[in-house]
Amino acid sequence: MKLLEERILSDGQVLGDEILKVDSFLTHQVDTKLMQAVGQRFADIYRTHNITKVVTIEASGIAPALYTADALDVPMVFAKKAKNLTLNEELLTTDVFSFTKQTTSTVSISRKFISPDDRILIVDDFLANGQASLGLIRLIEQVGASIEGIGIVIEKSFQEGRQSLIDKGFQVSSLARIDRFEAGHVVFAEADDASLDKK
Ligand code: 5GP
């Protein structure tokens, strides 16, 4: 998505060899107009999949997932890291290793929000090693709902996440794909939605 790539180039900060900081428009302060365009783009890609729910993981996935759900006119559900769900609720639970924090946390979704006949689009802000997406897949597979695809705002293609998801047979749609960081600058690979930019 050209608009997103331009914003990454103008406002993203490369930290070390592996991290891109985008806290001015995605992970802390959120540019709502850009997120609306992101949501619209995921909706355009998955329009024919009859998506019934968009699922993400708190916190930074919530903004793009919410706009995507709005554009598809379906609910958005986010997996919670905090254990503040009521104890009498039936929970889907798994452990996720956080790439940025280098810690493992337990994430949960209440079973009542995912049903076996759901057709789910997973959305997340970043794809690095795939642990967040694989965790969400494990939660959804406990119920047996269909996972129609994984929409990623920014994929770091030099890490293994994309390949792990593709190897498991999932469709991955990344709006920006970072091939590498070169002397502190971002070099893109062709995004999965590039053909939609040219229309
Ligand atoms: P994964 O689970 O694919 O290894 O990593 C994805 C998660 O880690 C995302 O949900 C995101 O919160 C975080 N993350 C991974 N790489 C980056 C990065 O380069 N920048 C930021 N801001 N977050 C990242």
Tab-separated table of N, CA, C and O and ligand atoms in Angstrom, residues 18-22 27 57 60-61 96-100 124-133 156 159 161 181, ligand 1:
chain	number	residue	atom	x	y	z
A	18	GLU	N	16.831	-4.958	13.594
A	18	GLU	CA	15.578	-5.697	13.384
A	18	GLU	C	14.293	-4.958	13.691
A	18	GLU	O	13.226	-5.451	13.381
A	19	ILE	N	14.361	-3.786	14.341
A	19	ILE	CA	13.132	-3.149	14.817
A	19	ILE	C	12.836	-1.863	14.043
A	19	ILE	O	13.720	-1.042	13.803
A	20	LEU	N	11.566	-1.734	13.682
A	20	LEU	CA	11.102	-0.483	13.091
A	20	LEU	C	10.141	0.164	14.084
A	20	LEU	O	9.170	-0.457	14.526
A	21	LYS	N	10.445	1.425	14.427
A	21	LYS	CA	9.574	2.133	15.365
A	21	LYS	C	8.593	2.978	14.551
A	21	LYS	O	9.001	3.794	13.725
A	22	VAL	N	7.328	2.761	14.807
A	22	VAL	CA	6.299	3.512	14.064
A	22	VAL	C	5.257	4.050	15.050
A	22	VAL	O	4.061	3.986	14.816
A	27	THR	N	1.677	2.369	16.498
A	27	THR	CA	1.779	1.583	17.738
A	27	THR	C	1.614	2.383	19.030
A	27	THR	O	1.661	1.811	20.125
A	57	ILE	N	-4.683	-9.197	18.495
A	57	ILE	CA	-4.132	-9.353	19.838
A	57	ILE	C	-3.816	-7.956	20.356
A	57	ILE	O	-3.334	-7.112	19.597
A	60	SER	N	-1.367	-3.274	19.959
A	60	SER	CA	-1.176	-2.526	18.708
A	60	SER	C	-1.955	-3.080	17.520
A	60	SER	O	-2.075	-2.421	16.494
A	61	GLY	N	-2.489	-4.284	17.650
A	61	GLY	CA	-3.292	-4.809	16.551
A	61	GLY	C	-4.693	-4.209	16.520
A	61	GLY	O	-5.391	-4.289	15.490
A	96	VAL	N	2.111	-16.841	24.200
A	96	VAL	CA	2.727	-16.192	23.040
A	96	VAL	C	4.032	-15.542	23.480
A	96	VAL	O	4.067	-14.806	24.474
A	97	PHE	N	5.084	-15.813	22.716
A	97	PHE	CA	6.382	-15.178	22.990
A	97	PHE	C	6.435	-13.854	22.237
A	97	PHE	O	6.221	-13.793	21.031
A	98	SER	N	6.684	-12.785	22.974
A	98	SER	CA	6.707	-11.453	22.358
A	98	SER	C	8.092	-11.130	21.816
A	98	SER	O	9.084	-11.151	22.556
A	99	PHE	N	8.131	-10.816	20.519
A	99	PHE	CA	9.404	-10.500	19.868
A	99	PHE	C	10.020	-9.228	20.441
A	99	PHE	O	11.220	-9.171	20.704
A	100	THR	N	9.195	-8.213	20.657
A	100	THR	CA	9.737	-6.929	21.108
A	100	THR	C	10.068	-6.931	22.600
A	100	THR	O	11.033	-6.327	23.031
A	124	ASP	N	-2.865	-8.056	12.260
A	124	ASP	CA	-1.907	-7.596	13.268
A	124	ASP	C	-1.056	-6.471	12.694
A	124	ASP	O	-0.983	-6.296	11.472
A	125	ASP	N	-0.443	-5.716	13.599
A	125	ASP	CA	0.347	-4.559	13.162
A	125	ASP	C	1.649	-4.979	12.488
A	125	ASP	O	2.017	-4.436	11.455
A	126	PHE	N	2.349	-5.968	13.093
A	126	PHE	CA	3.644	-6.406	12.563
A	126	PHE	C	3.660	-7.915	12.419
A	126	PHE	O	3.022	-8.632	13.182
A	127	LEU	N	4.431	-8.380	11.469
A	127	LEU	CA	4.764	-9.809	11.387
A	127	LEU	C	6.289	-9.907	11.433
A	127	LEU	O	6.971	-9.389	10.539
A	128	ALA	N	6.791	-10.550	12.499
A	128	ALA	CA	8.240	-10.751	12.631
A	128	ALA	C	8.510	-12.253	12.531
A	128	ALA	O	8.663	-12.784	11.428
A	129	ASN	N	8.499	-12.943	13.683
A	129	ASN	CA	8.703	-14.404	13.654
A	129	ASN	C	7.398	-15.185	13.648
A	129	ASN	O	7.396	-16.414	13.640
A	130	GLY	N	6.301	-14.470	13.687
A	130	GLY	CA	5.001	-15.131	13.533
A	130	GLY	C	4.374	-15.632	14.822
A	130	GLY	O	3.316	-16.268	14.775
A	131	GLN	N	4.992	-15.352	15.958
A	131	GLN	CA	4.481	-15.930	17.208
A	131	GLN	C	3.089	-15.414	17.572
A	131	GLN	O	2.241	-16.178	18.050
A	132	ALA	N	2.851	-14.121	17.344
A	132	ALA	CA	1.536	-13.551	17.674
A	132	ALA	C	0.455	-14.189	16.790
A	132	ALA	O	-0.583	-14.656	17.287
A	133	SER	N	0.704	-14.255	15.487
A	133	SER	CA	-0.276	-14.847	14.575
A	133	SER	C	-0.484	-16.332	14.870
A	133	SER	O	-1.618	-16.823	14.885
A	156	LYS	N	8.109	-7.821	8.277
A	156	LYS	CA	9.556	-7.798	8.096
A	156	LYS	C	9.918	-9.126	7.441
A	156	LYS	O	9.992	-10.172	8.087
A	159	GLN	N	12.491	-11.847	8.473
A	159	GLN	CA	12.275	-12.754	9.606
A	159	GLN	C	11.357	-13.889	9.156
A	159	GLN	O	10.794	-13.858	8.072
A	161	GLY	N	8.443	-15.248	10.061
A	161	GLY	CA	7.001	-15.360	10.273
A	161	GLY	C	6.202	-15.708	9.032
A	161	GLY	O	5.376	-16.626	9.040
A	181	PHE	N	16.838	-3.715	6.193
A	181	PHE	CA	17.260	-2.390	6.634
A	181	PHE	C	18.678	-2.206	6.108
A	181	PHE	O	19.525	-3.087	6.289
B	1	5GP	P1	5.942	-11.904	15.877
B	1	5GP	O1	4.990	-12.445	16.854
B	1	5GP	O2	5.511	-12.041	14.444
B	1	5GP	O3	7.332	-12.399	16.105
B	1	5GP	O4	6.041	-10.355	16.176
B	1	5GP	C1	4.900	-9.582	15.958
B	1	5GP	C2	4.577	-8.757	17.158
B	1	5GP	O5	5.754	-8.184	17.725
B	1	5GP	C3	3.685	-7.612	16.716
B	1	5GP	O6	2.403	-7.824	17.264
B	1	5GP	C4	4.340	-6.371	17.255
B	1	5GP	O7	3.654	-5.939	18.405
B	1	5GP	C5	5.729	-6.769	17.659
B	1	5GP	N1	6.778	-6.373	16.693
B	1	5GP	C6	7.562	-7.220	15.983
B	1	5GP	N2	8.469	-6.549	15.273
B	1	5GP	C7	8.260	-5.242	15.523
B	1	5GP	C8	8.891	-4.039	15.056
B	1	5GP	O8	9.847	-4.035	14.265
B	1	5GP	N3	8.384	-2.861	15.515
B	1	5GP	C9	7.327	-2.821	16.391
B	1	5GP	N4	6.910	-1.594	16.761
B	1	5GP	N5	6.711	-3.935	16.843
B	1	5GP	C10	7.176	-5.126	16.419
